[in-house]
């Protein structure tokens, strides 16, 4: 089983938050696959492949993904999830905060947002109450879907 990381990019360059999400994904000690979705983003896919610890880059290139809708990205994630990923994660950015909950709903699993620490295989730490309190959250879902706070990894 592998870990799927949704790449965050601006159409020209991979964002640093993606590298930090890959650091978080290394917790599972499984092959890490990065999904790069967009149009004419081959250079970004090559940049993602150069990240230490990345086993595979899944490059989805289509004209309608030049300015991707969250629904389109969520559908891609759901199709890939059926191939046997043990966890799906992304950096906690506005793009991922819109796409991943849609994918989680389609997979019928809970969405874990803004994870700041991975405590175990199904246990996570996340802030609540405007960051004043931390909650330990456990997930029994078959595929955890989460966003990670980039600055924590």
Coordinates of N, CA and C in Angstrom, one line a residue:
X1 N 0.8 -1.2 0.0 CA 0.0 0.0 0.0 C 0.9 1.2 0.0
X2 N 0.4 2.3 -0.6 CA 1.1 3.5 -0.8 C 0.4 4.7 -0.2
X3 N 1.1 5.8 -0.1 CA 0.5 7.1 0.4 C 0.4 8.0 -0.8
X4 N -0.7 8.7 -1.0 CA -0.9 9.6 -2.1 C -0.9 11.0 -1.6
X5 N -0.1 11.9 -2.2 CA 0.1 13.3 -1.8 C -0.4 14.1 -3.0
X6 N -1.3 15.0 -2.7 CA -1.8 15.9 -3.7 C -0.8 17.1 -3.8
X7 N -0.2 17.3 -5.0 CA 0.7 18.4 -5.2 C 0.0 19.7 -5.3
X8 N 0.6 20.7 -4.6 CA 0.1 22.1 -4.7 C 1.1 22.8 -5.6
X9 N 0.6 23.5 -6.6 CA 1.5 24.3 -7.5 C 0.7 25.5 -8.0
X10 N 1.5 26.4 -8.7 CA 0.9 27.6 -9.2 C 0.8 27.5 -10.8
X11 N 1.0 26.3 -11.3 CA 1.1 26.2 -12.8 C 2.4 26.4 -13.4
X12 N 3.4 26.9 -12.6 CA 4.7 27.1 -13.0 C 5.7 26.3 -12.2
X13 N 5.4 26.3 -10.9 CA 6.4 25.7 -9.9 C 5.7 25.0 -8.8
X14 N 6.3 24.0 -8.3 CA 5.8 23.3 -7.1 C 5.9 24.2 -5.9
X15 N 4.9 24.2 -5.0 CA 5.0 25.0 -3.8 C 5.7 24.2 -2.7
X16 N 6.4 24.9 -1.8 CA 7.1 24.3 -0.8 C 6.3 23.5 0.2
X17 N 5.0 23.8 0.3 CA 4.1 23.1 1.2 C 4.0 21.6 0.7
X18 N 4.1 21.4 -0.6 CA 4.1 20.0 -1.1 C 5.3 19.2 -0.5
X19 N 6.4 19.8 -0.5 CA 7.6 19.1 0.0 C 7.4 18.7 1.5
X20 N 6.8 19.6 2.2 CA 6.5 19.4 3.7 C 5.5 18.3 3.8
X21 N 4.5 18.3 2.9 CA 3.5 17.2 3.0 C 4.1 15.8 2.7
X22 N 5.1 15.8 1.9 CA 5.9 14.6 1.6 C 6.6 14.2 2.9
X23 N 7.2 15.1 3.6 CA 7.8 14.8 4.9 C 6.8 14.2 5.8
X24 N 5.6 14.7 5.9 CA 4.6 14.1 6.7 C 4.2 12.7 6.2
X25 N 4.2 12.5 4.9 CA 3.8 11.2 4.4 C 4.8 10.1 4.7
X26 N 6.0 10.5 5.0 CA 7.1 9.5 5.3 C 6.8 8.8 6.6
X27 N 5.9 9.3 7.4 CA 5.6 8.7 8.7 C 5.1 7.3 8.5
X28 N 4.4 7.0 7.4 CA 3.8 5.7 7.1 C 4.8 4.7 6.6
X29 N 6.0 5.1 6.3 CA 7.1 4.2 5.8 C 6.6 3.3 4.7
X30 N 5.9 4.0 3.7 CA 5.4 3.3 2.5 C 5.7 4.1 1.3
X31 N 5.7 3.5 0.1 CA 6.0 4.3 -1.1 C 5.1 5.5 -1.2
X32 N 5.7 6.7 -1.5 CA 4.9 7.9 -1.6 C 4.7 8.2 -3.1
X33 N 3.5 8.5 -3.5 CA 3.1 8.9 -4.8 C 2.6 10.3 -4.8
X34 N 3.0 11.1 -5.7 CA 2.5 12.5 -5.8 C 1.6 12.6 -7.0
X35 N 0.4 13.2 -6.8 CA -0.5 13.6 -7.9 C -0.3 15.0 -8.3
X36 N 0.1 15.2 -9.6 CA 0.3 16.5 -10.1 C -0.8 16.6 -11.2
X37 N -1.8 17.5 -11.0 CA -2.9 17.7 -11.9 C -2.8 19.1 -12.5
X38 N -3.0 19.2 -13.8 CA -2.9 20.5 -14.4 C -2.8 20.4 -15.9
X39 N -2.5 21.5 -16.5 CA -2.3 21.5 -18.0 C -0.9 22.1 -18.3
X40 N -0.1 21.3 -19.1 CA 1.2 21.7 -19.4 C 2.1 21.9 -18.1
X41 N 2.0 20.9 -17.2 CA 2.7 20.9 -16.0 C 3.8 19.8 -15.9
X42 N 4.3 19.5 -17.0 CA 5.4 18.4 -17.1 C 6.6 18.8 -16.3
X43 N 7.0 20.1 -16.3 CA 8.1 20.6 -15.5 C 7.8 20.4 -14.0
X44 N 6.6 20.6 -13.6 CA 6.2 20.5 -12.2 C 6.3 19.0 -11.8
X45 N 5.9 18.1 -12.7 CA 5.9 16.7 -12.4 C 7.4 16.2 -12.3
X46 N 8.3 16.8 -13.1 CA 9.7 16.4 -13.0 C 10.3 17.0 -11.6
X47 N 9.8 18.1 -11.3 CA 10.3 18.7 -10.0 C 9.8 17.9 -8.8
X48 N 8.5 17.4 -8.9 CA 8.0 16.5 -7.9 C 8.8 15.2 -7.8
X49 N 9.2 14.7 -8.9 CA 9.9 13.4 -8.9 C 11.3 13.5 -8.3
X50 N 11.8 14.7 -8.2 CA 13.1 14.9 -7.6 C 13.1 15.1 -6.1
X51 N 11.9 15.1 -5.5 CA 11.8 15.2 -4.1 C 12.2 13.9 -3.4
X52 N 13.1 13.9 -2.4 CA 13.6 12.7 -1.8 C 12.4 12.0 -1.1
X53 N 12.4 10.7 -1.4 CA 11.3 9.8 -0.8 C 10.1 9.6 -1.7
X54 N 10.1 10.2 -2.9 CA 9.0 10.1 -3.8 C 9.2 8.9 -4.7
X55 N 8.3 7.9 -4.7 CA 8.5 6.7 -5.5 C 7.9 6.9 -6.9
X56 N 6.8 7.6 -7.0 CA 6.1 7.7 -8.3 C 5.4 9.1 -8.3
X57 N 5.4 9.6 -9.5 CA 4.6 10.8 -9.8 C 3.5 10.5 -10.8
X58 N 2.2 10.8 -10.4 CA 1.1 10.6 -11.2 C 0.8 11.9 -11.8
X59 N 1.0 12.0 -13.1 CA 0.8 13.3 -13.9 C -0.5 13.2 -14.7
X60 N -1.4 14.0 -14.3 CA -2.7 14.1 -15.0 C -2.7 15.5 -15.7
X61 N -2.7 15.4 -17.0 CA -2.6 16.6 -17.8 C -3.8 16.7 -18.8
X62 N -4.6 17.8 -18.6 CA -5.7 18.0 -19.5 C -6.0 19.5 -19.6
X63 N -6.5 19.9 -20.7 CA -6.8 21.4 -20.9 C -7.7 21.9 -19.8
X64 N -8.8 21.1 -19.4 CA -9.7 21.7 -18.4 C -9.1 21.8 -17.0
X65 N -7.9 21.2 -16.8 CA -7.2 21.4 -15.6 C -6.2 22.5 -15.5
X66 N -6.2 23.4 -16.5 CA -5.4 24.6 -16.5 C -5.8 25.4 -15.3
X67 N -7.0 25.5 -15.0 CA -7.6 26.2 -13.8 C -8.5 25.2 -13.2
X68 N -8.0 24.2 -12.4 CA -8.8 23.1 -12.0 C -9.9 23.5 -11.0
X69 N -11.0 22.8 -11.2 CA -12.1 22.9 -10.3 C -11.9 21.8 -9.2
X70 N -12.3 22.1 -8.0 CA -12.1 21.2 -6.9 C -12.8 19.9 -7.2
X71 N -14.0 19.9 -7.9 CA -14.7 18.7 -8.2 C -14.0 17.8 -9.1
X72 N -13.3 18.4 -10.1 CA -12.5 17.6 -11.0 C -11.3 16.9 -10.3
X73 N -10.6 17.7 -9.4 CA -9.5 17.1 -8.7 C -10.0 16.0 -7.8
X74 N -11.1 16.2 -7.1 CA -11.7 15.2 -6.2 C -12.0 13.9 -6.9
X75 N -12.5 14.1 -8.1 CA -12.9 12.9 -8.9 C -11.6 12.1 -9.3
X76 N -10.5 12.8 -9.6 CA -9.2 12.1 -9.9 C -8.7 11.4 -8.7
X77 N -8.8 12.1 -7.5 CA -8.3 11.4 -6.3 C -9.2 10.2 -6.0
X78 N -10.5 10.2 -6.2 CA -11.3 9.1 -5.9 C -11.0 7.9 -6.8
X79 N -10.7 8.2 -8.1 CA -10.4 7.1 -9.0 C -9.0 6.5 -8.6
X80 N -8.1 7.3 -8.2 CA -6.8 6.8 -7.7 C -6.9 6.0 -6.4
X81 N -7.8 6.5 -5.5 CA -7.9 5.9 -4.2 C -8.4 4.4 -4.3
X82 N -9.1 4.1 -5.4 CA -9.6 2.8 -5.6 C -8.5 1.8 -6.0
X83 N -7.3 2.4 -6.2 CA -6.1 1.5 -6.6 C -5.4 1.0 -5.4
X84 N -5.8 1.4 -4.2 CA -5.2 0.8 -3.0 C -4.3 1.7 -2.2
X85 N -4.6 3.0 -2.0 CA -3.8 3.9 -1.2 C -4.2 3.7 0.3
X86 N -3.2 3.7 1.2 CA -3.6 3.6 2.6 C -3.9 4.9 3.2
X87 N -3.4 6.0 2.6 CA -3.7 7.3 3.1 C -3.6 8.3 2.0
X88 N -4.4 9.4 2.0 CA -4.4 10.4 1.1 C -4.2 11.7 1.8
X89 N -3.2 12.5 1.5 CA -3.0 13.8 2.2 C -2.5 14.9 1.3
X90 N -2.6 16.1 1.8 CA -2.2 17.2 1.0 C -1.8 18.3 2.1
X91 N -1.1 19.3 1.6 CA -0.8 20.5 2.5 C -2.1 21.2 2.8
X92 N -2.2 21.8 4.0 CA -3.4 22.5 4.4 C -3.4 23.9 3.7
X93 N -3.8 23.9 2.5 CA -3.8 25.2 1.7 C -5.3 25.3 1.2
X94 N -5.6 26.5 0.7 CA -7.0 26.7 0.3 C -7.4 25.8 -0.8
X95 N -6.5 25.4 -1.7 CA -6.8 24.5 -2.8 C -7.2 23.1 -2.2
X96 N -6.3 22.6 -1.4 CA -6.5 21.3 -0.8 C -7.7 21.3 0.2
X97 N -7.9 22.4 0.9 CA -9.0 22.4 1.8 C -10.4 22.4 1.1
X98 N -10.4 22.6 -0.2 CA -11.6 22.5 -1.0 C -11.7 21.2 -1.7
X99 N -10.6 20.7 -2.2 CA -10.6 19.4 -3.0 C -10.7 18.2 -2.1
X100 N -9.9 18.1 -1.1 CA -9.9 16.9 -0.3 C -11.2 16.6 0.5
X101 N -12.0 17.6 1.0 CA -13.3 17.2 1.6 C -14.2 16.6 0.6
X102 N -14.2 17.1 -0.6 CA -15.0 16.6 -1.7 C -14.6 15.1 -2.0
X103 N -13.3 14.8 -2.0 CA -12.9 13.5 -2.3 C -13.3 12.6 -1.1
X104 N -13.1 13.1 0.1 CA -13.5 12.3 1.3 C -15.0 12.0 1.3
X105 N -15.8 12.9 0.9 CA -17.2 12.7 0.9 C -17.6 11.6 -0.2
X106 N -16.9 11.6 -1.3 CA -17.1 10.6 -2.3 C -16.6 9.3 -1.9
X107 N -15.6 9.2 -1.1 CA -15.1 8.0 -0.6 C -15.8 7.5 0.7
X108 N -16.7 8.3 1.2 CA -17.5 8.1 2.4 C -16.6 7.9 3.6
X109 N -15.7 8.8 3.8 CA -14.8 8.8 4.9 C -14.8 10.2 5.5
X110 N -14.3 10.3 6.8 CA -14.2 11.6 7.4 C -12.9 12.3 6.9
X111 N -13.0 13.6 6.9 CA -11.9 14.5 6.5 C -11.2 15.0 7.8
X112 N -9.9 14.8 7.9 CA -9.1 15.3 9.0 C -8.4 16.6 8.5
X113 N -8.7 17.7 9.1 CA -8.0 19.0 8.6 C -7.0 19.5 9.5
X114 N -6.0 20.1 9.0 CA -5.0 20.8 9.7 C -4.2 20.0 10.7
X115 N -3.8 18.8 10.4 CA -3.1 17.9 11.2 C -1.7 18.5 11.5
X116 N -1.3 18.6 12.8 CA 0.0 19.1 13.1 C 1.0 18.1 13.6
X117 N 0.5 16.9 13.9 CA 1.3 15.8 14.3 C 0.6 14.4 14.0
X118 N 1.4 13.5 13.6 CA 0.9 12.1 13.3 C 1.4 11.3 14.5
X119 N 0.5 10.9 15.3 CA 0.8 10.2 16.6 C 0.9 8.7 16.4
X120 N 0.3 8.1 15.5 CA 0.3 6.7 15.2 C -0.4 6.4 13.9
X121 N -0.6 5.2 13.5 CA -1.1 4.9 12.2 C -2.5 5.5 12.0
X122 N -3.3 5.7 13.0 CA -4.7 6.2 12.9 C -4.9 7.3 13.9
X123 N -3.9 7.9 14.4 CA -4.1 8.9 15.5 C -3.3 10.2 15.1
X124 N -4.0 11.3 15.2 CA -3.5 12.6 14.7 C -3.8 13.7 15.8
X125 N -2.9 14.7 15.8 CA -3.1 15.9 16.6 C -3.5 17.1 15.7
X126 N -4.5 17.8 16.1 CA -4.9 18.9 15.4 C -5.4 20.0 16.3
X127 N -5.2 21.3 15.9 CA -5.7 22.4 16.8 C -7.2 22.6 16.6
X128 N -7.9 23.0 17.7 CA -9.3 23.4 17.7 C -9.4 24.7 18.5
X129 N -10.6 25.3 18.5 CA -10.8 26.5 19.2 C -9.8 27.6 18.9
X130 N -9.7 27.9 17.6 CA -8.7 28.9 17.1 C -7.3 28.6 17.5
X131 N -7.0 27.4 17.6 CA -5.6 27.0 17.9 C -5.2 27.0 19.4
X132 N -6.2 27.3 20.2 CA -5.9 27.4 21.7 C -5.9 26.0 22.4
X133 N -6.4 25.0 21.7 CA -6.5 23.7 22.3 C -6.2 22.7 21.3
X134 N -5.5 21.6 21.7 CA -5.2 20.6 20.7 C -6.0 19.3 21.0
X135 N -6.5 18.7 19.9 CA -7.3 17.5 20.1 C -6.6 16.3 19.4
X136 N -6.6 15.2 20.1 CA -6.2 14.0 19.5 C -7.4 13.3 18.8
X137 N -7.2 13.0 17.5 CA -8.3 12.5 16.7 C -7.9 11.1 16.2
X138 N -8.7 10.1 16.4 CA -8.5 8.8 15.8 C -9.4 8.5 14.7
X139 N -9.0 7.9 13.7 CA -9.8 7.6 12.5 C -9.8 6.1 12.3
X140 N -11.0 5.5 12.2 CA -11.2 4.1 11.9 C -11.5 3.9 10.4
X141 N -11.5 5.0 9.6 CA -11.8 4.9 8.2 C -10.8 4.0 7.4
X142 N -11.2 3.4 6.4 CA -10.3 2.5 5.6 C -9.2 3.3 4.9
X143 N -9.5 4.5 4.5 CA -8.5 5.4 3.9 C -8.6 6.8 4.6
X144 N -7.6 7.1 5.4 CA -7.7 8.4 6.0 C -7.4 9.5 5.0
X145 N -8.1 10.6 5.0 CA -7.9 11.7 4.1 C -7.7 12.9 5.0
X146 N -6.5 13.5 4.8 CA -6.1 14.6 5.7 C -5.3 15.7 5.1
X147 N -5.4 16.9 5.6 CA -4.5 17.9 5.3 C -3.5 18.1 6.4
X148 N -2.3 18.5 6.1 CA -1.3 18.7 7.2 C -0.8 20.1 7.1
X149 N -0.6 20.7 8.3 CA 0.0 22.0 8.4 C 1.4 21.9 8.0
X150 N 1.8 22.6 6.9 CA 3.1 22.5 6.3 C 4.2 22.9 7.3
X151 N 4.0 23.9 8.1 CA 5.0 24.4 9.0 C 5.3 23.4 10.1
X152 N 4.5 22.4 10.3 CA 4.7 21.4 11.3 C 5.6 20.2 10.9
X153 N 5.8 20.2 9.6 CA 6.6 19.0 9.0 C 7.8 19.5 8.2

